[in-house]
Short mmCIF file of C-alpha atoms and ligand atoms in Angstrom, two decimals:
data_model
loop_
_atom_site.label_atom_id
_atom_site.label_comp_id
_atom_site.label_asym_id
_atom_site.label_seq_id
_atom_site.Cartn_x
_atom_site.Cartn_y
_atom_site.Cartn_z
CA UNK A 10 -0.39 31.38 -15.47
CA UNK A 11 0.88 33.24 -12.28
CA UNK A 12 -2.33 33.20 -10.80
CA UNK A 13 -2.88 29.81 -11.31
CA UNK A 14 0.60 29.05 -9.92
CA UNK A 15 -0.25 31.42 -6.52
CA UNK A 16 -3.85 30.01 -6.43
CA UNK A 17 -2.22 26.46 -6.50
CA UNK A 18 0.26 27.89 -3.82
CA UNK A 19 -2.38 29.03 -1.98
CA UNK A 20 -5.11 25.63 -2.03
CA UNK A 21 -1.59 23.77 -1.29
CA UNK A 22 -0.83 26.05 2.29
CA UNK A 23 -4.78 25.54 3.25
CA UNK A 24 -4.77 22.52 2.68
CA UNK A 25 -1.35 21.51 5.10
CA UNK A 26 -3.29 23.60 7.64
CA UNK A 27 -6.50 21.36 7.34
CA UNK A 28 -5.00 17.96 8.06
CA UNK A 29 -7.92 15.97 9.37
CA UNK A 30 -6.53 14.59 12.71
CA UNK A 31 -5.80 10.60 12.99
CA UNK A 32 -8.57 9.91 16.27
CA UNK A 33 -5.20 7.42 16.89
CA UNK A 34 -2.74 9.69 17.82
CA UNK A 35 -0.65 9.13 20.71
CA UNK A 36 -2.80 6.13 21.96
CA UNK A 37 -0.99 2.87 22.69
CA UNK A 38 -1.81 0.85 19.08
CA UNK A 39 -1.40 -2.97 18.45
CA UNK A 40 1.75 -3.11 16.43
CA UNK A 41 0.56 -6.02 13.67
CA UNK A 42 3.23 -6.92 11.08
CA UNK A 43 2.68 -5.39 8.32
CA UNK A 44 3.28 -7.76 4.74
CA UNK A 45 3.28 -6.22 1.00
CA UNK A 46 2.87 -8.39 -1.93
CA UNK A 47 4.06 -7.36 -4.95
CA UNK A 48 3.30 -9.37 -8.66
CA UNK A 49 5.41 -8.51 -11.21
CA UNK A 50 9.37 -8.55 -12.90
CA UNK A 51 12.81 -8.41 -11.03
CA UNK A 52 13.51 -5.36 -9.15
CA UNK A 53 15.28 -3.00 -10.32
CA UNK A 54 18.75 -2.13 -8.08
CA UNK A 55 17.32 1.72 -7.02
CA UNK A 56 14.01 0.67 -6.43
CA UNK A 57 16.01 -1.89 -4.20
CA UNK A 58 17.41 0.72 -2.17
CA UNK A 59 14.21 2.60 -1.69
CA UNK A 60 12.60 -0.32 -0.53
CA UNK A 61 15.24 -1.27 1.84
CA UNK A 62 15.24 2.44 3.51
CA UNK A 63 11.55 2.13 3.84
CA UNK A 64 11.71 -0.94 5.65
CA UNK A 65 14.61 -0.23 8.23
CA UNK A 66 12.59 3.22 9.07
CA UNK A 67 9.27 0.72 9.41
CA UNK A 68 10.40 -1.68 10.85
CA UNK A 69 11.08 1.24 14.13
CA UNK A 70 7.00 0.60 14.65
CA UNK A 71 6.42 -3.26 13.36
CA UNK A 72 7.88 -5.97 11.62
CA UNK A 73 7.68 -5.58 7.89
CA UNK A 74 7.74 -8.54 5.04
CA UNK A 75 8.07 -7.81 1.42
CA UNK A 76 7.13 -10.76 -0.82
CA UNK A 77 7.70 -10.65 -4.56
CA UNK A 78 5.46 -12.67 -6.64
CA UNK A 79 6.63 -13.71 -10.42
CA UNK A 80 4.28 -12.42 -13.02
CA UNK A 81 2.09 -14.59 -15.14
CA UNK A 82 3.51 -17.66 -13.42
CA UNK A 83 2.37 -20.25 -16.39
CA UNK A 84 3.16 -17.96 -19.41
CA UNK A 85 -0.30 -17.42 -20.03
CA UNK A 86 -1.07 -15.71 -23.61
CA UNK A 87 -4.30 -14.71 -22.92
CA UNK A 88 -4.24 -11.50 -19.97
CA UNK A 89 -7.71 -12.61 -18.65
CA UNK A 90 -5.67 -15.77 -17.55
CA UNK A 91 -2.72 -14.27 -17.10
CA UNK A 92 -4.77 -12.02 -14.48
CA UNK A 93 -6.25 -15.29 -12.75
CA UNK A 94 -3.33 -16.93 -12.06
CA UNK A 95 -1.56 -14.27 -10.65
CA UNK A 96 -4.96 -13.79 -8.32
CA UNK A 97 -4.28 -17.62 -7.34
CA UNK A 98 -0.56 -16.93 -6.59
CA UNK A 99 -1.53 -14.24 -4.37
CA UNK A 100 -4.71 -15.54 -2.51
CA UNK A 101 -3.01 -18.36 -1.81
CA UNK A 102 -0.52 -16.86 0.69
CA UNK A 103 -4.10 -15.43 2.51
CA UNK A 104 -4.97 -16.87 5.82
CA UNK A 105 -8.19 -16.13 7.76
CA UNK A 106 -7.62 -13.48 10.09
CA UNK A 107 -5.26 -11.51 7.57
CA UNK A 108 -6.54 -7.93 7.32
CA UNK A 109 -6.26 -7.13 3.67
CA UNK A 110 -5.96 -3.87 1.66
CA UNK A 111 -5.79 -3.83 -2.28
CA UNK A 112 -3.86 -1.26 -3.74
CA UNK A 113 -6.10 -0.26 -7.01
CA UNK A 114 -6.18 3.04 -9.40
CA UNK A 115 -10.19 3.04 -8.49
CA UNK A 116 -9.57 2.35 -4.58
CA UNK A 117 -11.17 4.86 -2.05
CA UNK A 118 -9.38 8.52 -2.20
CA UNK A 119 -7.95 8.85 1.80
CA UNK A 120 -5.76 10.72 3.12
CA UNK A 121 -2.29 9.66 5.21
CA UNK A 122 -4.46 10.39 8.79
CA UNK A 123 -7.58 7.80 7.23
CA UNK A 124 -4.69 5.27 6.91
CA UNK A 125 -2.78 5.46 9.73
CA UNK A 126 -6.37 4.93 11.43
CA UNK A 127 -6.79 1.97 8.77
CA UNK A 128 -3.72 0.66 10.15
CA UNK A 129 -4.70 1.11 13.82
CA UNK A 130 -8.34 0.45 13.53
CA UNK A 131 -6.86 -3.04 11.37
CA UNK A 132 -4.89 -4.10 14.70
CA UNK A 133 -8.01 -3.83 17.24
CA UNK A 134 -9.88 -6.20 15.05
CA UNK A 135 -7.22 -9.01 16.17
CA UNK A 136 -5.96 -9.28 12.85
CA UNK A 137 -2.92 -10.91 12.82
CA UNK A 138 -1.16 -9.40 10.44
CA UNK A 139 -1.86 -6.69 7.86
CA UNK A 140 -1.30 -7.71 3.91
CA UNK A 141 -1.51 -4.78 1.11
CA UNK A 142 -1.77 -6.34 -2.19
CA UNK A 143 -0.27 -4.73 -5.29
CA UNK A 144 -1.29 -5.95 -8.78
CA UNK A 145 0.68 -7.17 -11.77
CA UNK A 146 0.10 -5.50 -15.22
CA UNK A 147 -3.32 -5.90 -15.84
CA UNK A 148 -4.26 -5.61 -12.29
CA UNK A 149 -6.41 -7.70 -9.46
CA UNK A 150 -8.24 -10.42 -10.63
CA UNK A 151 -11.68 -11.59 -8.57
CA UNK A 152 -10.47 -14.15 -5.66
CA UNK A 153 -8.51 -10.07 -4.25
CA UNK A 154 -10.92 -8.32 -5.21
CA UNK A 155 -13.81 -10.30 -2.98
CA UNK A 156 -11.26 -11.13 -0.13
CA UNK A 157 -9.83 -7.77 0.37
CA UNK A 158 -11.14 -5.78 3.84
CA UNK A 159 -10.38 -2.18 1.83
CA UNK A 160 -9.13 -0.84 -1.99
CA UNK A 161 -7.05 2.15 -1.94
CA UNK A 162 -6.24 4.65 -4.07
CA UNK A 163 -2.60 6.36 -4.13
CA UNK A 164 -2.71 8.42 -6.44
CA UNK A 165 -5.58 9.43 -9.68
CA UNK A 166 -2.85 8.62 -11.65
CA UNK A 167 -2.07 4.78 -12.70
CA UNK A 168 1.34 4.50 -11.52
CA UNK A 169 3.71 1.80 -12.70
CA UNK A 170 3.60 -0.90 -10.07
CA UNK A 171 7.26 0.15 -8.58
CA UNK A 172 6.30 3.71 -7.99
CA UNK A 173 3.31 2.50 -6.15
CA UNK A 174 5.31 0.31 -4.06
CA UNK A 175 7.28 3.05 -2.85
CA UNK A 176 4.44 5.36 -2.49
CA UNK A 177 3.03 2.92 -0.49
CA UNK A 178 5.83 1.83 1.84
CA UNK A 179 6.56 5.98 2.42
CA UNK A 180 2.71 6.29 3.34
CA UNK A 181 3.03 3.11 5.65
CA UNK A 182 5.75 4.98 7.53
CA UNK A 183 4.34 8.11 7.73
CA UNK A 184 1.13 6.50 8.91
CA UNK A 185 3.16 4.91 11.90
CA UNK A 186 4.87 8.36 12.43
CA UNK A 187 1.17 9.96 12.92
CA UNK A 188 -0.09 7.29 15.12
CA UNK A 189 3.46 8.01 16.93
CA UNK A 190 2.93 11.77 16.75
CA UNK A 191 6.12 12.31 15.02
CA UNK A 192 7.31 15.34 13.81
CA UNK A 193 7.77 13.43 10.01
CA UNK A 194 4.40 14.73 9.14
CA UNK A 195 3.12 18.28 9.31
C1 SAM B 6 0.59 -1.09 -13.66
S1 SAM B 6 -0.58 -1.10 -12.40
C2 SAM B 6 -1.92 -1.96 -13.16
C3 SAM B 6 -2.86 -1.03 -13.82
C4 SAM B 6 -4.12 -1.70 -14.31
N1 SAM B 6 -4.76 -0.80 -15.27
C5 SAM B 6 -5.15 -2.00 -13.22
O1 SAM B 6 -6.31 -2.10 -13.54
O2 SAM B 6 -4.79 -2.17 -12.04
C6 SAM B 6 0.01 -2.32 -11.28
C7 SAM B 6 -0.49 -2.14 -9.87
O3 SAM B 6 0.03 -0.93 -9.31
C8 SAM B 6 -0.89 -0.44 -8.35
N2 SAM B 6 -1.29 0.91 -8.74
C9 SAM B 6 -0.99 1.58 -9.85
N3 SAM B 6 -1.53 2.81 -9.83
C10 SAM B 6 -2.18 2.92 -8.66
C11 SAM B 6 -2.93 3.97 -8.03
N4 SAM B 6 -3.12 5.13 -8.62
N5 SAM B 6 -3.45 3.71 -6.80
C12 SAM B 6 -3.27 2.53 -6.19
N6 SAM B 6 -2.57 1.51 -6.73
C13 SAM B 6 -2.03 1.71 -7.94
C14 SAM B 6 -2.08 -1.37 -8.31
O4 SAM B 6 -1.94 -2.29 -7.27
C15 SAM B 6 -1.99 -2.03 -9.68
O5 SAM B 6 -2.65 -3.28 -9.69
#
């Protein structure tokens, strides 16, 4: 067991030294607003206050939206339907030159450098504002799925949609503080 904690140790310390580099850093970058949707329940009162925190650091770098859709908006009993009209709800608020990432358990596997340059990379394409899409309970229905520029993985763990929220708003910051060259990340 100790040498699996010290070789764990050890992968971990490499691996801090091997940060790919964001090809971003320190150049001037087009400061798009940044919007999250969110499907799903209330929120609770501490995920509240994490969200909140996010956004006042973010909103240093860009202006930030958070919009909270309702869940299974016509009490659907079947999920498959359930799963569609939440996909309506949310393509709806989609315009044309929205750049859109989908936050899904089977996304792509990056790093925080690969998204800050998603984020930078995003704003030289003359998008006018960036939208990350979280899913309900069963997930992203078709309509996202076809619309959306990028998928993204946080985590090879499914996470309950309010972690991933805050994952995600932490990782948006930290992008900004790498494009910013920030001492935040190291
Ligand atoms: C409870 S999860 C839904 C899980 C469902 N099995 C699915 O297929 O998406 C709700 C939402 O949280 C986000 N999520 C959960 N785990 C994630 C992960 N590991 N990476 C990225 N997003 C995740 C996704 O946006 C997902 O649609």
């Amino acid at each position: 067991m100790r040498s699996l904690v010290n070789g764990a140790a050890a992968a971990a310390a490499s691996s801090a030294d091997d940060h790919a580099r964001c090809k971003f850093t320190g150049q001037s970058v087009r400061a798009v607003p940044i919007r999250v949707v969110t499907v799903g329940k209330g929120r609770s009162p501490g995920l509240r206050l994490l969200l909140d925190d996010y956004s006042d650091k973010l909103r240093q770098f860009c202006a930030v939206e958070l919009v909270h859709l309702r869940s299974n908006p016509k009490n659907a009993r079947d999920k498959r339907v359930q799963v569609r009209d939440e996909d309506i709800s949310v393509s709806c608020l989609l315009r044309p030159d929205d750049w859109v990432a989908m936050l899904d358990e089977r996304g792509m596997d990056i790093g925080s450098e690969r998204l800050a340059e998603l984020i930078a990379g995003a704003g030289n394409t003359g998008a006018s504002k960036l939208t990350f899409c979280l899913g309900g309970p069963y997930g992203h229905g078709p309509k996202l799925r076809e619309r959306a520029d990028v998928s993204i993985k946080l985590s090879s763990m499914v996470l309950n949609h309010e972690v991933a929220l805050v994952v995600l708003m932490e990782q948006l910051y930290r992008s900004w503080t790498i494009l910013k060259g920030l001492k935040y990340h190291h």
